[in-house]
Amino acid sequence: MGGPMTANLVNAGHTVRGYDLNPQACTAAAETGVQISGSIAHAMAGADAVFTMLPKGEHVRAVYEAQDGVWANATAQMLLLDSSTVDIESSRTLHDEATARGLSFVDAPVSGGISGAADATLAFMLGGAPELMERAQELISPMSGKIIVAGGPTSGIAAKICNNMMLFIDLMASAEGSQLADKLGLDPKVFWEIASVSSGRSWAQQTWYPVPDVIATAAANNNFEATFRVDLARKDVGLALDAGVMTGLDLPAAALASEHFDRLIDEGLGDKDCSLIVKNLVPDGKVRGYTPTNTVPAGK
């Protein structure tokens, strides 16, 4: 998602310097006008704002805490924003460390997927000090369709964790509904149209429907190549389950989503699209749109 997001910043007239360990990501970003840096220090030099967007909290902390990382190169004039989906504790640590160093930090996770990143329609959820919100919104505007101030420090990431939990529960509903409709002899496109104007409608049903040749954005059209990887979906659901333990809540639907993703990961399918959970619903694992390739179970 970071690629199209930075492209939208470039298109809005910003000078954007990017750093990534993945050469392919750097090449793709350079093609959209991002100036590729060879180090975090070079990317940050003289910047007005610094965005990070990484898979897990441990990755974000590593980028901030590295010898030549964000903390080592940040100045009081910069606004630091993290758009990753991370655990509450990691986000809180970044807020606290920024305050101790006299720096400005905002947790600014996003929702809307790759398509929303490309179309500049992402929803941003902001958490941080009130005096930072106007500046953060100005910077984020070229990438967003909606910006909502969720509250103080870690409020943005708390909202994102809750939202993603709901998304994957909705995805389970779309998976089960689509496969039951198929077994009952309903035309997949007709049933999708019915659900789209009925109470079964959801973002997952509208965007990730796990049946081929129904909607253009479905990974089912492309052998379930990832638009949102299984292992990252499992990570996000795990964040919600951890938050449930922290707050004393029982989250059985989230736990079931986690089990679905674990089954796919155990089969070596962690890099496939999370909507492949439809495979778990039929005894032989044979679903429309999916042709198995040679996989190796995780840890083998």
Coordinates of C-alpha atoms in Angstrom, one line a residue:
M1 CA 0.0 0.0 0.0
G2 CA 2.9 2.4 0.6
G3 CA 3.7 2.5 -3.1
P4 CA 0.5 4.0 -4.3
M5 CA 0.2 6.2 -1.2
T6 CA 3.6 7.8 -1.9
A7 CA 2.6 8.2 -5.6
N8 CA -0.4 10.2 -4.5
L9 CA 1.9 12.5 -2.4
V10 CA 4.1 13.0 -5.4
N11 CA 1.1 13.8 -7.6
A12 CA 0.0 16.4 -5.0
G13 CA 3.3 18.2 -5.5
H14 CA 5.3 16.9 -2.5
T15 CA 8.9 15.9 -2.8
V16 CA 9.0 12.3 -1.4
R17 CA 12.1 10.4 -0.5
G18 CA 11.7 6.7 0.2
Y19 CA 13.7 3.9 1.9
D20 CA 12.8 0.2 1.7
L21 CA 14.8 -3.0 2.0
N22 CA 12.9 -4.5 -0.9
P23 CA 14.5 -3.5 -4.2
Q24 CA 11.3 -4.2 -6.2
A25 CA 9.4 -1.8 -3.9
C26 CA 12.1 0.8 -4.5
T27 CA 12.0 0.3 -8.3
A28 CA 8.2 0.6 -8.4
A29 CA 8.2 3.7 -6.2
A30 CA 10.9 5.4 -8.3
E31 CA 8.7 4.9 -11.4
T32 CA 6.1 7.1 -9.7
G33 CA 8.5 9.9 -8.9
V34 CA 9.7 8.9 -5.4
Q35 CA 13.4 9.7 -4.8
I36 CA 14.9 6.5 -3.5
S37 CA 17.3 6.9 -0.6
G38 CA 20.1 4.5 0.5
S39 CA 19.5 5.0 4.2
I40 CA 16.9 6.2 6.7
A41 CA 19.2 9.2 7.5
H42 CA 19.2 10.3 3.8
A43 CA 15.5 9.9 3.5
M44 CA 14.8 12.0 6.6
A45 CA 17.3 14.8 5.9
G46 CA 15.5 18.1 5.9
A47 CA 12.1 16.5 5.8
D48 CA 8.9 18.1 7.1
A49 CA 7.3 14.8 7.9
V50 CA 8.3 11.1 8.2
F51 CA 5.8 8.3 7.4
T52 CA 6.5 4.7 8.4
M53 CA 4.4 1.8 7.1
L54 CA 5.6 -1.7 8.0
P55 CA 4.2 -5.2 8.6
K56 CA 4.5 -5.5 12.4
G57 CA 5.3 -3.5 15.6
E58 CA 8.7 -5.1 15.8
H59 CA 9.6 -3.8 12.4
V60 CA 8.5 -0.2 13.2
R61 CA 10.4 -0.2 16.5
A62 CA 13.5 -1.5 14.7
V63 CA 13.3 1.4 12.2
Y64 CA 12.9 3.9 15.0
E65 CA 15.5 2.4 17.3
A66 CA 18.2 1.5 14.8
Q67 CA 21.6 3.2 15.3
D68 CA 20.9 5.3 12.2
G69 CA 17.1 5.1 12.5
V70 CA 14.3 7.6 13.0
W71 CA 15.1 8.6 16.6
A72 CA 18.7 9.3 15.6
N73 CA 17.7 11.6 12.7
A74 CA 14.5 13.2 13.8
T75 CA 14.2 16.9 14.6
A76 CA 11.7 18.9 16.6
Q77 CA 10.4 20.4 13.3
M78 CA 9.4 17.0 11.8
L79 CA 6.0 15.4 12.3
L80 CA 6.5 11.6 12.7
L81 CA 3.5 9.5 11.6
D82 CA 3.2 5.7 11.7
S83 CA 0.5 4.2 9.4
S84 CA 1.4 0.6 10.2
T85 CA -1.1 -1.8 11.9
V86 CA 0.8 -2.6 15.1
D87 CA 0.1 -3.6 18.7
I88 CA -1.1 -1.1 21.2
E89 CA 2.1 -1.4 23.3
S90 CA 4.4 -0.6 20.4
S91 CA 2.4 2.5 19.5
R92 CA 2.3 3.6 23.1
T93 CA 6.1 3.2 23.3
L94 CA 6.6 5.4 20.2
H95 CA 4.3 8.1 21.6
D96 CA 6.1 8.0 25.0
E97 CA 9.6 8.0 23.5
A98 CA 8.7 10.9 21.1
T99 CA 7.4 13.0 24.1
A100 CA 10.6 12.2 26.1
R101 CA 12.7 13.4 23.1
G102 CA 10.6 16.6 22.5
L103 CA 9.4 15.2 19.2
S104 CA 5.9 15.1 17.6
F105 CA 4.3 11.7 16.8
V106 CA 0.9 10.6 15.5
D107 CA -0.4 7.1 15.1
A108 CA -2.2 7.2 11.7
P109 CA -3.3 3.7 10.5
V110 CA -5.4 3.3 7.4
S111 CA -8.2 1.3 6.0
G112 CA -9.2 0.7 2.4
G113 CA -6.8 -1.8 1.0
I114 CA -4.6 -1.6 -2.1
S115 CA -7.5 -0.2 -4.2
G116 CA -8.1 2.6 -1.7
A117 CA -4.4 3.4 -1.6
A118 CA -4.3 3.7 -5.4
D119 CA -7.5 5.7 -5.6
A120 CA -6.5 8.0 -2.7
T121 CA -9.7 7.0 -0.8
L122 CA -8.1 5.6 2.3
A123 CA -9.7 6.2 5.7
F124 CA -7.1 7.4 8.2
M125 CA -7.6 7.1 11.9
L126 CA -5.5 9.5 13.9
G127 CA -4.3 9.3 17.5
G128 CA -2.1 11.9 19.2
A129 CA -1.9 15.3 20.8
P130 CA -4.8 17.6 19.7
E131 CA -2.3 20.3 18.6
L132 CA -0.8 17.9 16.0
M133 CA -4.1 17.0 14.3
E134 CA -4.4 19.9 11.8
R135 CA -0.9 19.5 10.5
A136 CA -1.3 15.7 10.2
Q137 CA -4.5 16.1 8.3
E138 CA -2.9 18.5 5.8
L139 CA -0.1 16.0 5.1
I140 CA -2.5 13.0 4.8
S141 CA -5.1 14.7 2.6
P142 CA -3.6 13.7 -0.8
M143 CA -3.8 10.0 0.2
S144 CA -7.2 10.0 1.8
G145 CA -10.9 9.9 1.3
K146 CA -11.7 10.4 5.0
I147 CA -9.6 11.4 8.0
I148 CA -11.0 10.9 11.5
V149 CA -9.4 12.0 14.7
A150 CA -10.0 9.0 17.0
G151 CA -8.6 10.6 20.1
G152 CA -5.3 10.8 22.0
P153 CA -2.2 8.7 21.7
T154 CA -2.8 5.1 20.4
S155 CA -6.5 5.9 19.7
G156 CA -5.9 5.6 15.9
I157 CA -4.3 2.1 16.2
A158 CA -7.0 1.0 18.7
A159 CA -9.7 1.9 16.1
K160 CA -7.8 0.1 13.4
I161 CA -7.4 -3.1 15.4
C162 CA -11.2 -3.1 16.2
N163 CA -12.0 -2.3 12.5
N164 CA -9.8 -5.0 11.1
M165 CA -11.3 -7.6 13.5
M166 CA -14.7 -6.7 12.2
L167 CA -13.5 -6.9 8.6
F168 CA -12.2 -10.5 9.0
I169 CA -15.4 -11.5 10.7
D170 CA -17.3 -10.0 7.8
L171 CA -15.0 -11.9 5.4
M172 CA -16.0 -15.2 7.2
A173 CA -19.7 -14.3 6.6
S174 CA -19.0 -13.7 2.9
A175 CA -17.1 -16.9 2.6
E176 CA -19.7 -19.0 4.2
G177 CA -22.6 -17.3 2.5
S178 CA -21.0 -17.6 -1.0
Q179 CA -20.3 -21.3 -0.6
L180 CA -23.7 -22.1 0.8
A181 CA -25.4 -20.2 -2.0
D182 CA -23.3 -22.2 -4.5
K183 CA -24.2 -25.6 -2.9
L184 CA -27.9 -24.5 -3.0
G185 CA -27.7 -23.9 -6.7
L186 CA -27.8 -20.1 -6.8
D187 CA -26.0 -18.2 -9.6
P188 CA -23.0 -16.6 -7.9
K189 CA -23.5 -13.2 -9.6
V190 CA -27.2 -13.1 -8.9
F191 CA -26.7 -14.0 -5.2
W192 CA -24.0 -11.3 -4.9
E193 CA -26.4 -8.8 -6.3
I194 CA -29.1 -9.8 -3.8
A195 CA -26.6 -9.6 -0.9
S196 CA -25.5 -6.2 -2.2
V197 CA -29.0 -4.7 -1.6
S198 CA -29.8 -6.7 1.4
S199 CA -28.6 -7.1 5.0
G200 CA -25.7 -9.3 4.0
R201 CA -23.9 -6.4 2.4
S202 CA -20.4 -5.5 3.8
W203 CA -17.1 -4.1 2.6
A204 CA -15.6 -7.6 2.4
Q205 CA -18.6 -8.8 0.4
Q206 CA -18.3 -5.8 -1.9
T207 CA -14.5 -5.9 -2.4
W208 CA -13.2 -9.3 -1.5
Y209 CA -16.1 -11.6 -2.5
P210 CA -14.3 -15.0 -2.7
V211 CA -15.9 -16.3 -6.0
P212 CA -14.3 -15.6 -9.4
D213 CA -16.0 -13.6 -12.2
V214 CA -18.3 -11.7 -9.8
I215 CA -16.5 -8.5 -8.9
A216 CA -13.3 -7.1 -10.5
T217 CA -11.4 -6.6 -7.2
A218 CA -11.7 -10.2 -6.0
A219 CA -8.5 -12.2 -5.5
A220 CA -10.5 -15.2 -6.6
N221 CA -10.1 -13.9 -10.2
N222 CA -6.4 -14.4 -9.9
N223 CA -6.0 -17.8 -8.1
F224 CA -6.2 -16.0 -4.8
E225 CA -2.9 -14.1 -5.3
A226 CA -2.7 -11.8 -2.3
T227 CA -4.4 -8.4 -2.1
F228 CA -4.2 -8.9 1.7
R229 CA -2.0 -11.8 2.8
V230 CA -3.2 -14.6 5.1
D231 CA -0.2 -14.1 7.4
L232 CA -0.9 -10.4 7.8
A233 CA -4.6 -11.0 8.4
R234 CA -3.6 -13.5 11.1
K235 CA -1.3 -10.9 12.6
D236 CA -4.1 -8.3 12.7
V237 CA -6.7 -10.7 14.2
G238 CA -4.0 -11.6 16.8
L239 CA -3.7 -8.0 17.8
A240 CA -7.4 -7.9 18.4
L241 CA -7.3 -11.1 20.5
D242 CA -4.4 -9.7 22.5
A243 CA -6.4 -6.5 23.1
G244 CA -9.3 -8.7 24.2
V245 CA -7.1 -10.4 26.8
M246 CA -5.8 -7.0 27.9
T247 CA -9.4 -5.7 28.4
G248 CA -11.0 -8.9 29.7
L249 CA -13.2 -9.5 26.7
D250 CA -14.1 -12.8 25.0
L251 CA -13.9 -12.5 21.2
P252 CA -15.1 -15.9 19.9
A253 CA -15.7 -14.7 16.3
A254 CA -12.2 -13.2 16.1
A255 CA -10.8 -16.5 17.5
L256 CA -12.6 -18.4 14.8
A257 CA -11.1 -16.1 12.1
S258 CA -7.7 -16.7 13.6
E259 CA -8.2 -20.5 13.4
H260 CA -9.1 -20.2 9.7
F261 CA -5.9 -18.3 8.9
D262 CA -3.8 -20.7 11.0
R263 CA -5.1 -23.6 8.9
L264 CA -4.0 -21.9 5.7
I265 CA -0.6 -20.9 7.2
D266 CA -0.1 -24.5 8.3
E267 CA -0.6 -25.6 4.7
G268 CA 2.1 -23.2 3.5
L269 CA -0.5 -20.7 2.2
G270 CA 0.4 -17.7 4.3
D271 CA 1.3 -15.7 1.2
K272 CA -2.1 -16.2 -0.5
D273 CA -5.1 -13.9 -0.1
C274 CA -7.0 -14.0 3.1
S275 CA -10.2 -14.7 1.2
L276 CA -8.9 -18.2 0.5
I277 CA -10.5 -19.2 3.8
V278 CA -13.3 -20.5 1.5
K279 CA -11.0 -23.4 1.0
N280 CA -11.6 -24.4 4.6
L281 CA -15.3 -24.7 4.1
V282 CA -15.5 -27.7 1.7
P283 CA -14.2 -31.2 2.6
D284 CA -11.9 -31.5 -0.4
G285 CA -10.7 -27.9 -0.4
K286 CA -11.8 -27.5 -4.0
V287 CA -13.4 -24.1 -4.6
R288 CA -13.9 -22.0 -7.7
G289 CA -11.0 -19.9 -8.7
Y290 CA -8.3 -21.8 -6.8
T291 CA -5.8 -24.1 -8.4
P292 CA -3.3 -25.5 -5.8
T293 CA 0.4 -25.1 -6.5
N294 CA 3.2 -26.9 -4.8
T295 CA 3.3 -25.7 -1.2
V296 CA 5.4 -26.6 1.8
P297 CA 3.8 -26.5 5.2
A298 CA 5.1 -23.8 7.5
G299 CA 8.2 -24.9 9.4
K300 CA 9.0 -27.8 7.1

